[in-house]
mmCIF file of C-alpha atoms and ligand atoms in Angstrom:
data_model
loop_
_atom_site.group_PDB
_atom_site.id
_atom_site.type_symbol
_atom_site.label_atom_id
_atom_site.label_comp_id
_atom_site.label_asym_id
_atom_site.label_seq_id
_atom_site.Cartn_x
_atom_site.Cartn_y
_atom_site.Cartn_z
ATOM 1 C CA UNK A 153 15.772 9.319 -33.157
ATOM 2 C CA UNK A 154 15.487 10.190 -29.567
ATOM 3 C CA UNK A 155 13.021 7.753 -27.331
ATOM 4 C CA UNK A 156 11.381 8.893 -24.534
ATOM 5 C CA UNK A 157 10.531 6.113 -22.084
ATOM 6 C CA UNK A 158 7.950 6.570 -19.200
ATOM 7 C CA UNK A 159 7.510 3.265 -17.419
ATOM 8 C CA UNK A 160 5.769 2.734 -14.179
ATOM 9 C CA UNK A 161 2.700 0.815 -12.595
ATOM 10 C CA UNK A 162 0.372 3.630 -12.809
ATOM 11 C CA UNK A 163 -1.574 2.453 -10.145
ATOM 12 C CA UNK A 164 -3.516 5.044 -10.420
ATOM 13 C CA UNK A 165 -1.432 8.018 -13.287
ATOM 14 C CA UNK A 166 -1.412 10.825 -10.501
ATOM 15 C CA UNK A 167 -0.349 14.798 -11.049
ATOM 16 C CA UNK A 168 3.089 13.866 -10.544
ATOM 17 C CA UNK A 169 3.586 11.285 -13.310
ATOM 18 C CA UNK A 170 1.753 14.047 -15.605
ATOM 19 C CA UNK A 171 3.903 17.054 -14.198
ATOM 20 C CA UNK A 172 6.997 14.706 -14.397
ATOM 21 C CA UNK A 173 6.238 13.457 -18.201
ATOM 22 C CA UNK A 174 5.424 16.962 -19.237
ATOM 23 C CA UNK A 175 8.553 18.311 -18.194
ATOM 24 C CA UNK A 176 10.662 15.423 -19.374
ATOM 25 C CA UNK A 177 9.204 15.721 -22.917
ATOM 26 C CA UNK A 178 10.071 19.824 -22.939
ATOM 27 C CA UNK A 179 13.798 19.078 -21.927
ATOM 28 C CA UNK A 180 14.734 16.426 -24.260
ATOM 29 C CA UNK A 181 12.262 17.047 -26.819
ATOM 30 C CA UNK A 182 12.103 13.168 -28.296
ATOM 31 C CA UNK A 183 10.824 12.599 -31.626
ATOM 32 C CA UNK A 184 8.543 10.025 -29.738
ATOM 33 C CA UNK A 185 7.085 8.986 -26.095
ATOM 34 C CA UNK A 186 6.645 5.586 -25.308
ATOM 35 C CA UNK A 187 4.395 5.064 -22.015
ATOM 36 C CA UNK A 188 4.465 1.486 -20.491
ATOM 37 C CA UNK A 189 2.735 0.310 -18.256
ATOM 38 C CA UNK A 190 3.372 -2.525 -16.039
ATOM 39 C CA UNK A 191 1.847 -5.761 -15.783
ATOM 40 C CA UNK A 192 3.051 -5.778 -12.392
ATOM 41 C CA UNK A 193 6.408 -4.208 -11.471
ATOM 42 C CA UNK A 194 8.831 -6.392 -10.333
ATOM 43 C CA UNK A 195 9.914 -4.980 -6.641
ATOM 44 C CA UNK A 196 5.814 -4.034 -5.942
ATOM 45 C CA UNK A 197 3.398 -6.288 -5.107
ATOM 46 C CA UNK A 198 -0.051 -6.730 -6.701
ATOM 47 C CA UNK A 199 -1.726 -3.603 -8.415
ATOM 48 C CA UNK A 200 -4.591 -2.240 -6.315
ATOM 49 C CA UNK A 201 -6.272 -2.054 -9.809
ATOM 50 C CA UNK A 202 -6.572 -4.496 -13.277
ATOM 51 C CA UNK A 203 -3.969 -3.650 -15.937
ATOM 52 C CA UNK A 204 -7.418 -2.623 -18.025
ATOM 53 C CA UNK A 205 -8.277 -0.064 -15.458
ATOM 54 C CA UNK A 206 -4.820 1.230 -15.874
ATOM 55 C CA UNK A 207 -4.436 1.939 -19.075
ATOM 56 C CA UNK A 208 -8.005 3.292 -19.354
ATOM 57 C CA UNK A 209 -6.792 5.521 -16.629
ATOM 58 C CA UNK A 210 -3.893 6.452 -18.139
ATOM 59 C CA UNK A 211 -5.591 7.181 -21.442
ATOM 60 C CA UNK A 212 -8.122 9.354 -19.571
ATOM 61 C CA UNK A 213 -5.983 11.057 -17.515
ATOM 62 C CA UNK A 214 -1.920 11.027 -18.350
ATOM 63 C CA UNK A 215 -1.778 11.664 -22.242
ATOM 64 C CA UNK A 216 -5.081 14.467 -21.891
ATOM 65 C CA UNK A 217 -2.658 16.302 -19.743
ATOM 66 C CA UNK A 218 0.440 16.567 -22.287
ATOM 67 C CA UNK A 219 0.509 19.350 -24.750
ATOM 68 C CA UNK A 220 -0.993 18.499 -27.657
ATOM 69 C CA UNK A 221 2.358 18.561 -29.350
ATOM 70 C CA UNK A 222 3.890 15.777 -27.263
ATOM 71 C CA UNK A 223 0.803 14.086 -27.189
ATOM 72 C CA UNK A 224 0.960 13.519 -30.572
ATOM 73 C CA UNK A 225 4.276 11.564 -30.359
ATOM 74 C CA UNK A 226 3.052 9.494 -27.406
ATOM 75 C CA UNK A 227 2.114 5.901 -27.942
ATOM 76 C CA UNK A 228 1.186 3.817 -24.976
ATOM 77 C CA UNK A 229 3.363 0.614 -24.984
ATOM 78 C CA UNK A 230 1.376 -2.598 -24.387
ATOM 79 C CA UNK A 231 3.880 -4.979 -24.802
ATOM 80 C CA UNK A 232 4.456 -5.542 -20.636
ATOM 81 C CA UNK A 233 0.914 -5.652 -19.968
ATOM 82 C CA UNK A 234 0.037 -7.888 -22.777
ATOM 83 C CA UNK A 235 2.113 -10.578 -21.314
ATOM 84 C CA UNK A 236 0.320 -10.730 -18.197
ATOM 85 C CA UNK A 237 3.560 -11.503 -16.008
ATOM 86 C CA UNK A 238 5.906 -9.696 -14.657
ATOM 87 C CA UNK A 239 8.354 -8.371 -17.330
ATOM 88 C CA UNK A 240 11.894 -6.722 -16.455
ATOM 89 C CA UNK A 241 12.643 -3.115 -17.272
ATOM 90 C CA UNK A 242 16.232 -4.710 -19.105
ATOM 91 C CA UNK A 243 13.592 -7.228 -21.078
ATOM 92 C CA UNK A 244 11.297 -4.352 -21.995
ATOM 93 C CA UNK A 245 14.309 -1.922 -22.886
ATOM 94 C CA UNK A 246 16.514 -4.774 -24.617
ATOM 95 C CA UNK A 247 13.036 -5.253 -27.006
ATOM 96 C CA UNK A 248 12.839 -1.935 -27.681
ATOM 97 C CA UNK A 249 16.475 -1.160 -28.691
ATOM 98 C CA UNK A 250 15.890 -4.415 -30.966
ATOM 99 C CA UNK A 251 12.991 -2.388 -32.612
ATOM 100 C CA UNK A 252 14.600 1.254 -33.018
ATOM 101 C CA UNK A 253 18.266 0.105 -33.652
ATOM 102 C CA UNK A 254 19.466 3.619 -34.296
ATOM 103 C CA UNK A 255 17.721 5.322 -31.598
ATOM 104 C CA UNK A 256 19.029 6.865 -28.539
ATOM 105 C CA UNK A 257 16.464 5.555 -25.256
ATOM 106 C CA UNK A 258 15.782 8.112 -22.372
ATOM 107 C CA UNK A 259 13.922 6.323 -19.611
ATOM 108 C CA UNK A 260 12.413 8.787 -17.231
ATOM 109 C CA UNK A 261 11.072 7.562 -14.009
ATOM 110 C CA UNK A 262 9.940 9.055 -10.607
ATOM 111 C CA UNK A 263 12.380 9.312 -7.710
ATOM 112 C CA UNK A 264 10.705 6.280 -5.458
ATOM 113 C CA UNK A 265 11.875 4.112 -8.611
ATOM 114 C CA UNK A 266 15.042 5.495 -9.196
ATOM 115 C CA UNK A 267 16.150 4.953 -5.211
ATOM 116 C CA UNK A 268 15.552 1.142 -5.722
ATOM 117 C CA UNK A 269 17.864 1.465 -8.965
ATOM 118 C CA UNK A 270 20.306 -1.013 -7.444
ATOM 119 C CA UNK A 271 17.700 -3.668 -6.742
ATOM 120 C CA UNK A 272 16.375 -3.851 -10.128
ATOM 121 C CA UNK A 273 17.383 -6.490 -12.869
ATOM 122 C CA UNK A 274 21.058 -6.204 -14.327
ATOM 123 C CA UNK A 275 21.668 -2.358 -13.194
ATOM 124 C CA UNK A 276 25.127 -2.501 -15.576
ATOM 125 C CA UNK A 277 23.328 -3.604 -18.666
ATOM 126 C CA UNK A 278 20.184 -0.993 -17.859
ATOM 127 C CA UNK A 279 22.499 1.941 -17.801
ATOM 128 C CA UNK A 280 24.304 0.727 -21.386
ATOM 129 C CA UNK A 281 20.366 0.840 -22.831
ATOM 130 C CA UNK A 282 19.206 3.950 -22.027
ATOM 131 C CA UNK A 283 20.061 7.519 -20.569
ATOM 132 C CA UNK A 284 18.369 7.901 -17.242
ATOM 133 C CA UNK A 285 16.250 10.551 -15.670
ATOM 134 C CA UNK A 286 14.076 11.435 -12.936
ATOM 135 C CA UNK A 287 12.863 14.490 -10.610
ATOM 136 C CA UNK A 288 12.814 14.676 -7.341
ATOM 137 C CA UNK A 289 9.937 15.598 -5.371
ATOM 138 C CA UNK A 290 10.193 18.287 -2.280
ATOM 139 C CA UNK A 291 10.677 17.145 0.878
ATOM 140 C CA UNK A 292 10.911 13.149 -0.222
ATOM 141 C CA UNK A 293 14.208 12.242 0.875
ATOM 142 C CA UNK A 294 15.011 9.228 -1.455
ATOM 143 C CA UNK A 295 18.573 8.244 -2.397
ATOM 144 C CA UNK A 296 19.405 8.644 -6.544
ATOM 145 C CA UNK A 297 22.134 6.465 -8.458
ATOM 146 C CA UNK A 298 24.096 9.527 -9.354
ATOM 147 C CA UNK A 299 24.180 8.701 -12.914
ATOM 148 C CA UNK A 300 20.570 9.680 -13.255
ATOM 149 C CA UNK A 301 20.183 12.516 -14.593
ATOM 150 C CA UNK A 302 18.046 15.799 -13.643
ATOM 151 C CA UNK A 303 14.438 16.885 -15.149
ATOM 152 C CA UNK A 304 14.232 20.237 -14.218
ATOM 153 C CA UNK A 305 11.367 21.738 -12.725
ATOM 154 C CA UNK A 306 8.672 21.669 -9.327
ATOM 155 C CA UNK A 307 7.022 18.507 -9.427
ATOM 156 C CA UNK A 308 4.408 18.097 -7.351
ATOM 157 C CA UNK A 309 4.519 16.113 -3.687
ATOM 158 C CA UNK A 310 2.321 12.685 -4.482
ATOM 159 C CA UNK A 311 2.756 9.221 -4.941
ATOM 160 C CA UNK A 312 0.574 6.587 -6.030
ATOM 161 C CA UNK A 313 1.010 4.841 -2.372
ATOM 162 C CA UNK A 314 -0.268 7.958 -0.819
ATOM 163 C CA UNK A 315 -3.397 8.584 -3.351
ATOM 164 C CA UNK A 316 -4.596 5.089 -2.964
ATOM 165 C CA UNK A 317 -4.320 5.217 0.705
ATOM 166 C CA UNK A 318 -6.696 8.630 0.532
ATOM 167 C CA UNK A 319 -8.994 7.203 -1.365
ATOM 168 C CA UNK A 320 -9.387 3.942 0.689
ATOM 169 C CA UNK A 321 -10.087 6.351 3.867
ATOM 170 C CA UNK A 322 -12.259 8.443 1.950
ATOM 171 C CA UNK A 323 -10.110 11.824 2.374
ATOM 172 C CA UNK A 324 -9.987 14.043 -0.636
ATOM 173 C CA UNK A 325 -7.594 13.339 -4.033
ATOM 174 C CA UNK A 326 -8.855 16.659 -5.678
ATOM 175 C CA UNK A 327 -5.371 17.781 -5.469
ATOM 176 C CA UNK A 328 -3.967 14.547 -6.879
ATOM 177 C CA UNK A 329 -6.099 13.432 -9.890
ATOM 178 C CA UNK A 330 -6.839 14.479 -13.239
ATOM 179 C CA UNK A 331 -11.276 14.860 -13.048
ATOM 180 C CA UNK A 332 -11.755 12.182 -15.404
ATOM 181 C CA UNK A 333 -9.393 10.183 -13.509
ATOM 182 C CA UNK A 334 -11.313 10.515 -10.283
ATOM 183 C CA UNK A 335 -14.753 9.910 -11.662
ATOM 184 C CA UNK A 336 -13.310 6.649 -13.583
ATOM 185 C CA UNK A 337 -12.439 5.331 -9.982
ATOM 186 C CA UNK A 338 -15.360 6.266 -8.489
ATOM 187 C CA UNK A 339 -17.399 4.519 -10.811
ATOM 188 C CA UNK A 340 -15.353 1.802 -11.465
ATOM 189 C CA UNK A 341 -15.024 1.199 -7.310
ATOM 190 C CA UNK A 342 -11.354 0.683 -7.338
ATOM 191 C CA UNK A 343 -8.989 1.375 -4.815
ATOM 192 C CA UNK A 344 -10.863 0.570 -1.761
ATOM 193 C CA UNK A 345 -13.497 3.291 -2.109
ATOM 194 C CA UNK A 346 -16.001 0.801 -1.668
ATOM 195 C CA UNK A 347 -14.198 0.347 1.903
ATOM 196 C CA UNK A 348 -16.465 2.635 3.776
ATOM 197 C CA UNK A 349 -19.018 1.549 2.292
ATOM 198 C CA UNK A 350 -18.490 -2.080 2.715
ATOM 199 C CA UNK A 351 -17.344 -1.704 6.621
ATOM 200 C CA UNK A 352 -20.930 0.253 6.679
ATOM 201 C CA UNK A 353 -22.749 -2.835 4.935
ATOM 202 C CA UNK A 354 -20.865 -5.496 6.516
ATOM 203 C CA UNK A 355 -20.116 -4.484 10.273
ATOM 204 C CA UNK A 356 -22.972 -4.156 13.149
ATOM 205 C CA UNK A 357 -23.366 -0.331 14.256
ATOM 206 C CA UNK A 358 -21.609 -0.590 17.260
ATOM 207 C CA UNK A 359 -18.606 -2.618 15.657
ATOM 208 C CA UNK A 360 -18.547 -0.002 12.916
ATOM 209 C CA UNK A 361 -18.222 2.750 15.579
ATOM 210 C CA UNK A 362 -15.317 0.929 17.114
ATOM 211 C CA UNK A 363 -13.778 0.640 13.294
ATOM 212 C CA UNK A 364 -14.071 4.508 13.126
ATOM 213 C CA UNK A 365 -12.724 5.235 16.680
ATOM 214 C CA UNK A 366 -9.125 3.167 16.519
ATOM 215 C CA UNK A 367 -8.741 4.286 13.181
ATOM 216 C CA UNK A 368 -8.766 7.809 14.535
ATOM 217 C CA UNK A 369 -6.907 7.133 17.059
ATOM 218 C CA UNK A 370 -4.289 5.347 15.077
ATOM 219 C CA UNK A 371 -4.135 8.375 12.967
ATOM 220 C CA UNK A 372 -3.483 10.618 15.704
ATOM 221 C CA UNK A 373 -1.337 8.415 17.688
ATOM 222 C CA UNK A 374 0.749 7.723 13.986
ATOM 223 C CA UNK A 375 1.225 11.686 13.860
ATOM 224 C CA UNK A 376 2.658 11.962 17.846
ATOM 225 C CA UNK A 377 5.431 9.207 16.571
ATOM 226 C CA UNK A 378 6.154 10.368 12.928
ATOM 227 C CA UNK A 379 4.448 7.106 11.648
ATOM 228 C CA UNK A 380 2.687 7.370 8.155
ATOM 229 C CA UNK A 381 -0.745 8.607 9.182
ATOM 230 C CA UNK A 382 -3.198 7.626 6.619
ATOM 231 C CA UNK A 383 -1.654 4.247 6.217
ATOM 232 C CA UNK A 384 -2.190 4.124 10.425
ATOM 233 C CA UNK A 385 -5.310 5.268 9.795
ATOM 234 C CA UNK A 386 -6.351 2.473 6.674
ATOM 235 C CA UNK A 387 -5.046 -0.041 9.388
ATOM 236 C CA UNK A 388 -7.389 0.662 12.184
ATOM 237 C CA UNK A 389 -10.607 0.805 9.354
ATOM 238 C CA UNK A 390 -9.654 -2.825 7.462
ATOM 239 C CA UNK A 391 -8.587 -4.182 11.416
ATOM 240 C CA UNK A 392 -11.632 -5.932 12.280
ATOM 241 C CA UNK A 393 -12.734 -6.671 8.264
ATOM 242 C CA UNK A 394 -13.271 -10.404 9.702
ATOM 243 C CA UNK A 395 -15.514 -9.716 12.470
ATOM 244 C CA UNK A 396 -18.289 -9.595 9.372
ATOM 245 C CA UNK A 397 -18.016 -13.573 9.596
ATOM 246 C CA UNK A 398 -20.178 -15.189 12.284
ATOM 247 C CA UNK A 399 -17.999 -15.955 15.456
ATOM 248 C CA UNK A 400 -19.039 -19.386 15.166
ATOM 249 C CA UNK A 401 -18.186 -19.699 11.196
ATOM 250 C CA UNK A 402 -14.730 -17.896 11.424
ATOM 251 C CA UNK A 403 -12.791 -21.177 11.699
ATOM 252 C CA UNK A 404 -15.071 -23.462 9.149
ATOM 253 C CA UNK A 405 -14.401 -19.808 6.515
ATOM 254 C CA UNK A 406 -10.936 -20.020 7.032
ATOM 255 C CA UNK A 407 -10.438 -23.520 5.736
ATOM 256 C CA UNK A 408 -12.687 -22.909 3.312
ATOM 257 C CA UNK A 409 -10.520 -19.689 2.102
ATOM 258 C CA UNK A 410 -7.039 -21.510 2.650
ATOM 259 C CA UNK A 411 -6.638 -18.809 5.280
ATOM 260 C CA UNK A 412 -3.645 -19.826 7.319
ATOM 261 C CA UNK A 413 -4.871 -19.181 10.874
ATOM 262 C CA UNK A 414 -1.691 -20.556 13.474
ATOM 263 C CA UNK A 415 -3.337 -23.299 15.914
ATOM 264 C CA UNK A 416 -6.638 -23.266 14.568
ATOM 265 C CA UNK A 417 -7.693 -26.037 15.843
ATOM 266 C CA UNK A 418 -7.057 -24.782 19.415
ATOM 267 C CA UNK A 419 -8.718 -21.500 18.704
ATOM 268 C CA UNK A 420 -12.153 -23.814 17.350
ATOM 269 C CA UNK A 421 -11.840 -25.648 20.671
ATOM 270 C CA UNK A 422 -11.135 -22.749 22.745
ATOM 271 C CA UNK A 423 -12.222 -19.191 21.451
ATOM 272 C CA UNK A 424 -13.251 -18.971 17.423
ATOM 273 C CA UNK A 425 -13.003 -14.984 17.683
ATOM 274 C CA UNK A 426 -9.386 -15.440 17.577
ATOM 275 C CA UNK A 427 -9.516 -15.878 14.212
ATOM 276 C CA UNK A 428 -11.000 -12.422 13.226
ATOM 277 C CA UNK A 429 -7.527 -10.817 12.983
ATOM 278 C CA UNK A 430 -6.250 -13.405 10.137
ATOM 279 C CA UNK A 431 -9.513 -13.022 8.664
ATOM 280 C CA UNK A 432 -9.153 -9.944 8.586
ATOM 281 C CA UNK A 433 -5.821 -9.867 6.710
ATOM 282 C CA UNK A 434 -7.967 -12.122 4.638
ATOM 283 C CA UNK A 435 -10.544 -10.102 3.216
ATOM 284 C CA UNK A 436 -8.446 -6.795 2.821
ATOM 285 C CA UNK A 437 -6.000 -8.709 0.711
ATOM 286 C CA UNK A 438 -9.322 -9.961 -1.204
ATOM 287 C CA UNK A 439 -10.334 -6.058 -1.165
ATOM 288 C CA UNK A 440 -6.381 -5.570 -3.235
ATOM 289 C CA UNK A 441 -4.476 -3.985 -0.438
ATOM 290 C CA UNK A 442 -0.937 -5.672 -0.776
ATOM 291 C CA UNK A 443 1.354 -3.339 1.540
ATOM 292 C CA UNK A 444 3.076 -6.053 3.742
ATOM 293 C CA UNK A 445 3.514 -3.517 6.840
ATOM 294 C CA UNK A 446 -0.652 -2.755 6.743
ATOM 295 C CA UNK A 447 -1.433 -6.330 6.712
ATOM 296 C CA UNK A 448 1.140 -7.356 9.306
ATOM 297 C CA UNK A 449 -0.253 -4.562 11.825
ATOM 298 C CA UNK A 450 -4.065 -6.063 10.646
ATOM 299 C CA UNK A 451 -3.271 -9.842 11.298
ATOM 300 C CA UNK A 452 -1.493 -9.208 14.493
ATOM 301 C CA UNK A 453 -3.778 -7.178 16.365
ATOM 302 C CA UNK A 454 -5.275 -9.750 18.336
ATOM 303 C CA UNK A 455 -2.692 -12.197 19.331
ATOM 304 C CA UNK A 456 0.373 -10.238 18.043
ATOM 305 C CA UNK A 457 3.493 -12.183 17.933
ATOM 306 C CA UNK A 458 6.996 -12.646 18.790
ATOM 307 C CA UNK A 459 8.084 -9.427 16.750
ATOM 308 C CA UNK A 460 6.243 -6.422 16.621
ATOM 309 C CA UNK A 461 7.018 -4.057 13.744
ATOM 310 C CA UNK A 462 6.205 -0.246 14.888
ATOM 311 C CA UNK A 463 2.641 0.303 13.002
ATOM 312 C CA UNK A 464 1.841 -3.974 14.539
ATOM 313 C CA UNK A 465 2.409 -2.005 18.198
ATOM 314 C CA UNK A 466 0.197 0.908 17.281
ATOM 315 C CA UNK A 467 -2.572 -0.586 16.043
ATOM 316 C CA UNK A 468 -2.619 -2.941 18.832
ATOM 317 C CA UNK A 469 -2.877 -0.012 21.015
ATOM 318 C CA UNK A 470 -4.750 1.884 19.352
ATOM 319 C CA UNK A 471 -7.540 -0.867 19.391
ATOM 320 C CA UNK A 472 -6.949 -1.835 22.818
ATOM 321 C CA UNK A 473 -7.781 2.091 24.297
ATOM 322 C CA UNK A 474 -9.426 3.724 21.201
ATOM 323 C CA UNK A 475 -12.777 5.926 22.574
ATOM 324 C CA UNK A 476 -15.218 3.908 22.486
ATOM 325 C CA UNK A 477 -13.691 1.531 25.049
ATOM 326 C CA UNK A 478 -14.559 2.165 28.692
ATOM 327 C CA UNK A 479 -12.808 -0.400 30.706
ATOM 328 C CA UNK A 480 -10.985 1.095 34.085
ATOM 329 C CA UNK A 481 -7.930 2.373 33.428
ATOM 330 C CA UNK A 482 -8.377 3.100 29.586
ATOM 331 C CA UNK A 483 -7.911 6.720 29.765
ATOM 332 C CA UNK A 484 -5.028 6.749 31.452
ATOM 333 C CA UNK A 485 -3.289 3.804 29.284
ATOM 334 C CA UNK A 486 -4.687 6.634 26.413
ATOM 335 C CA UNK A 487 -2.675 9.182 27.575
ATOM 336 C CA UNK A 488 0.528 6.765 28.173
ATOM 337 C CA UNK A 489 -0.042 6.106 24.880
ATOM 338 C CA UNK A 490 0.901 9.526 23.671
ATOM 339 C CA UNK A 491 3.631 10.056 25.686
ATOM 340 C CA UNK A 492 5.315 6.477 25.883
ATOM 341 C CA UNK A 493 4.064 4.325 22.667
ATOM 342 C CA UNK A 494 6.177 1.108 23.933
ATOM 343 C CA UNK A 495 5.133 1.278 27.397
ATOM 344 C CA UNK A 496 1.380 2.012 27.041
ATOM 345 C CA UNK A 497 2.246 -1.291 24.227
ATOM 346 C CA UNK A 498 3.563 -3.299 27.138
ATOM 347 C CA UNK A 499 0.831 -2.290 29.297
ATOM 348 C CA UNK A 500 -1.789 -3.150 27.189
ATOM 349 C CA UNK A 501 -0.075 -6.462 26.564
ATOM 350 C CA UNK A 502 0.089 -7.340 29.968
ATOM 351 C CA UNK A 503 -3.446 -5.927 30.902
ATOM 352 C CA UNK A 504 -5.039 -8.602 28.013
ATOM 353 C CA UNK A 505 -3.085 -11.201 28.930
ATOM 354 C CA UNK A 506 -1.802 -10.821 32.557
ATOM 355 C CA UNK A 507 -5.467 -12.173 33.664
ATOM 356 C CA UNK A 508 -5.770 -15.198 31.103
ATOM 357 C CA UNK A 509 -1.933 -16.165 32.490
ATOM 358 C CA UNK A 510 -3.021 -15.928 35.574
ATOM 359 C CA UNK A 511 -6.325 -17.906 35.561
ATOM 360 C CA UNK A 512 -4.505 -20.679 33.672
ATOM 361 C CA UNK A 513 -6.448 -20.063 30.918
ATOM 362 C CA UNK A 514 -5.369 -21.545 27.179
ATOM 363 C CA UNK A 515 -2.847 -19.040 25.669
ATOM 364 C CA UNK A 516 -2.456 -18.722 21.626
ATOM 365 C CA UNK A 517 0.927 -20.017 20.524
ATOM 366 C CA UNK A 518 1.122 -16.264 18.795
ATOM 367 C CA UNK A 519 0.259 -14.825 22.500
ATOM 368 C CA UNK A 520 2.511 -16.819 24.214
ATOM 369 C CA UNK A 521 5.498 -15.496 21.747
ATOM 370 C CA UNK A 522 3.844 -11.896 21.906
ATOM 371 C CA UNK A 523 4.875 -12.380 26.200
ATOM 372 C CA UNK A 524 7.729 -13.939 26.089
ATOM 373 C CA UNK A 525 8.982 -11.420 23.457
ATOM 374 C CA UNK A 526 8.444 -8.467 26.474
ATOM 375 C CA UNK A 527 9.467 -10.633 29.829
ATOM 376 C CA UNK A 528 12.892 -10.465 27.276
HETATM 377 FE FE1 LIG B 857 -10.216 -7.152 16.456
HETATM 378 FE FE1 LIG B 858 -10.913 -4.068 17.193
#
């Protein structure tokens, strides 16, 4: 008996994983499909939705699209996310050769997986389980094993990453979702679309308008520099998520949260807005956003630190000069900003805290790293 095996989070069952199942199942024609889910896969962080809303997505959505012929050899495999932990593909394939002794186990899985082959759980005793397949999507230039084999065929350019990140800014996923899969999230409010929203319920009208302007320019300024745009863009809208808490409150809410805020005792004494930035953090990891680069560039936008990633230094740029600011000299730090993304950084840098240096003014431990990092 040949096994098909489609594992993945699913987080949400896009196009791709239908186009990529489809064609798997019309090359190697297996007597049966197993889809599993994952509880939560091993080398990715928290699901931006409930195992439940997964498989009702995938039921609404990934076996619908199969030919009905397929379809009726697919089972979805619960064993991973009954266990509520993370399970290891060998675990999950080791089980499953137990169960069908005689049959011959094709696991078929897109190309972001396949590149992170090596990192996975016992790679030699994966490839005695199974055969192994994937697709590769145009333009993505990820790195295959070479012992994976091809499915043949166009599959179509999405990931998961990329349709939860349009639906938390709101853009269009017409292209990427199955109907019923979009109208589940919708009403079910995962995936951030209740971000707008929130930001809309939560922030004062002029804060919101600040929201909306470094997120656009953190978009545009991610394009000039061949950062990833929308995620740019999700990082301006969830930057200033804490400024919803009372200025006064932010450091009595982070205690209460177990929100580690650096010196917070000195920012109490000396400025309790400086807390915003971890707060923010805060509340989008609350909200499910897990991507460590998004959160980093969210909690550092403030104070920054002694190490700035690339999206950290855009963000705080982009907040420093976005439109709505009108401070002298923000146009023109604008325009650096387009043509010279590290110096405009350093510039801003020094602009915010040249002046508090200079005064003698109390300087964040985070700050003080964030200047000494650029006098290096
Ligand atoms: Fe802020
Ligand atoms: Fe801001």
């Amino acid at each position: 008996m040949r096994i098909l095996v489609f594992g993945g989070s699913f987080d949400p069952p896009h196009k791709g994983h239908a186009a990529l199942l489809d064609a798997a199942a019309r090359q190697l024609r297996p007597d049966r499909i197993l889809v599993v889910p994952a509880f939560q896969a091993p080398l990715k962080g928290r699901p931006g939705a409930s195992a439940a809303d997964r498989l009702r997505l995938i039921r609404l959505g990934l076996l619908p699209a199969l030919p009905k012929k397929w379809r009726k050899r697919t089972r979805v495999e619960l064993s991973e996310i009954k266990s509520r932990k993370q399970i290891f593909t060998i675990d999950t394939l080791s089980n499953l050769k137990r169960r069908y002794s005689n049959a011959e186990l094709n696991f078929v899985t897109g190309a972001d997986s396949a590149a992170t082959f090596n990192l996975w759980k016992n790679p030699a005793g994966l490839k005695k389980l199974a055969l192994w397949w994937t697709a590769t999507r145009p333009g993505a230039d990820e790195k295959i094993p070479s012992f994976f084999s091809r499915i043949e065929g166009r599959m179509p350019d999405v990931s998961s990453t990329e349709v939860r990140h349009r639906l938390a800014i709101g853009e269009g996923v017409d292209d990427l979702l199955s109907p019923l899969v979009r109208k589940s999230i919708a009403r079910r409010k995962l995936y951030g679309v209740r971000l707008l929203e929130r930001l809309e319920v939560s922030l004062k009208s002029s804060r919101l308008e600040h929201v909306l302007c470094v997120a656009e320019l953190a978009e545009s300024l991610a394009r000039r520099w061949n950062q990833d745009a929308d995620k740019a863009r999700l990082a301006g809208l969830l930057h200033d998520l804490g400024r919803s808490i009372p200025i006064p409150e932010m450091p009595s809410f982070a205690r209460r949260h177990r929100v580690k805020v650096p010196d917070l005792k000195g920012i109490e004494a000396q400025n309790p807005a400086l807390a915003h930035a971890h707060l923010s953090e805060h509340l989008a990891r609350k909200m499910g956003y897990t991507d460590p680069e998004l959160l980093s560039a969210v909690r550092k936008h403030t104070l920054g630190d002694g190490h700035m990633a690339p999206l950290d230094r855009l963000l705080f740029v982009a907040d420093a000069c976005s439109s709505d600011r009108n401070y002298d000299g923000v146009e023109r730090l604008r325009e650096l900003a387009f043509k010279n993304l590290d110096l405009a950084f350093s510039a801003v840098v020094k602009d915010k805290l040249g002046h508090v240096k200079k005064k003698g003014h109390w300087l964040h431990p985070n700050a003080r790293r964030l200047w000494n990092s650029l006098r290096k």
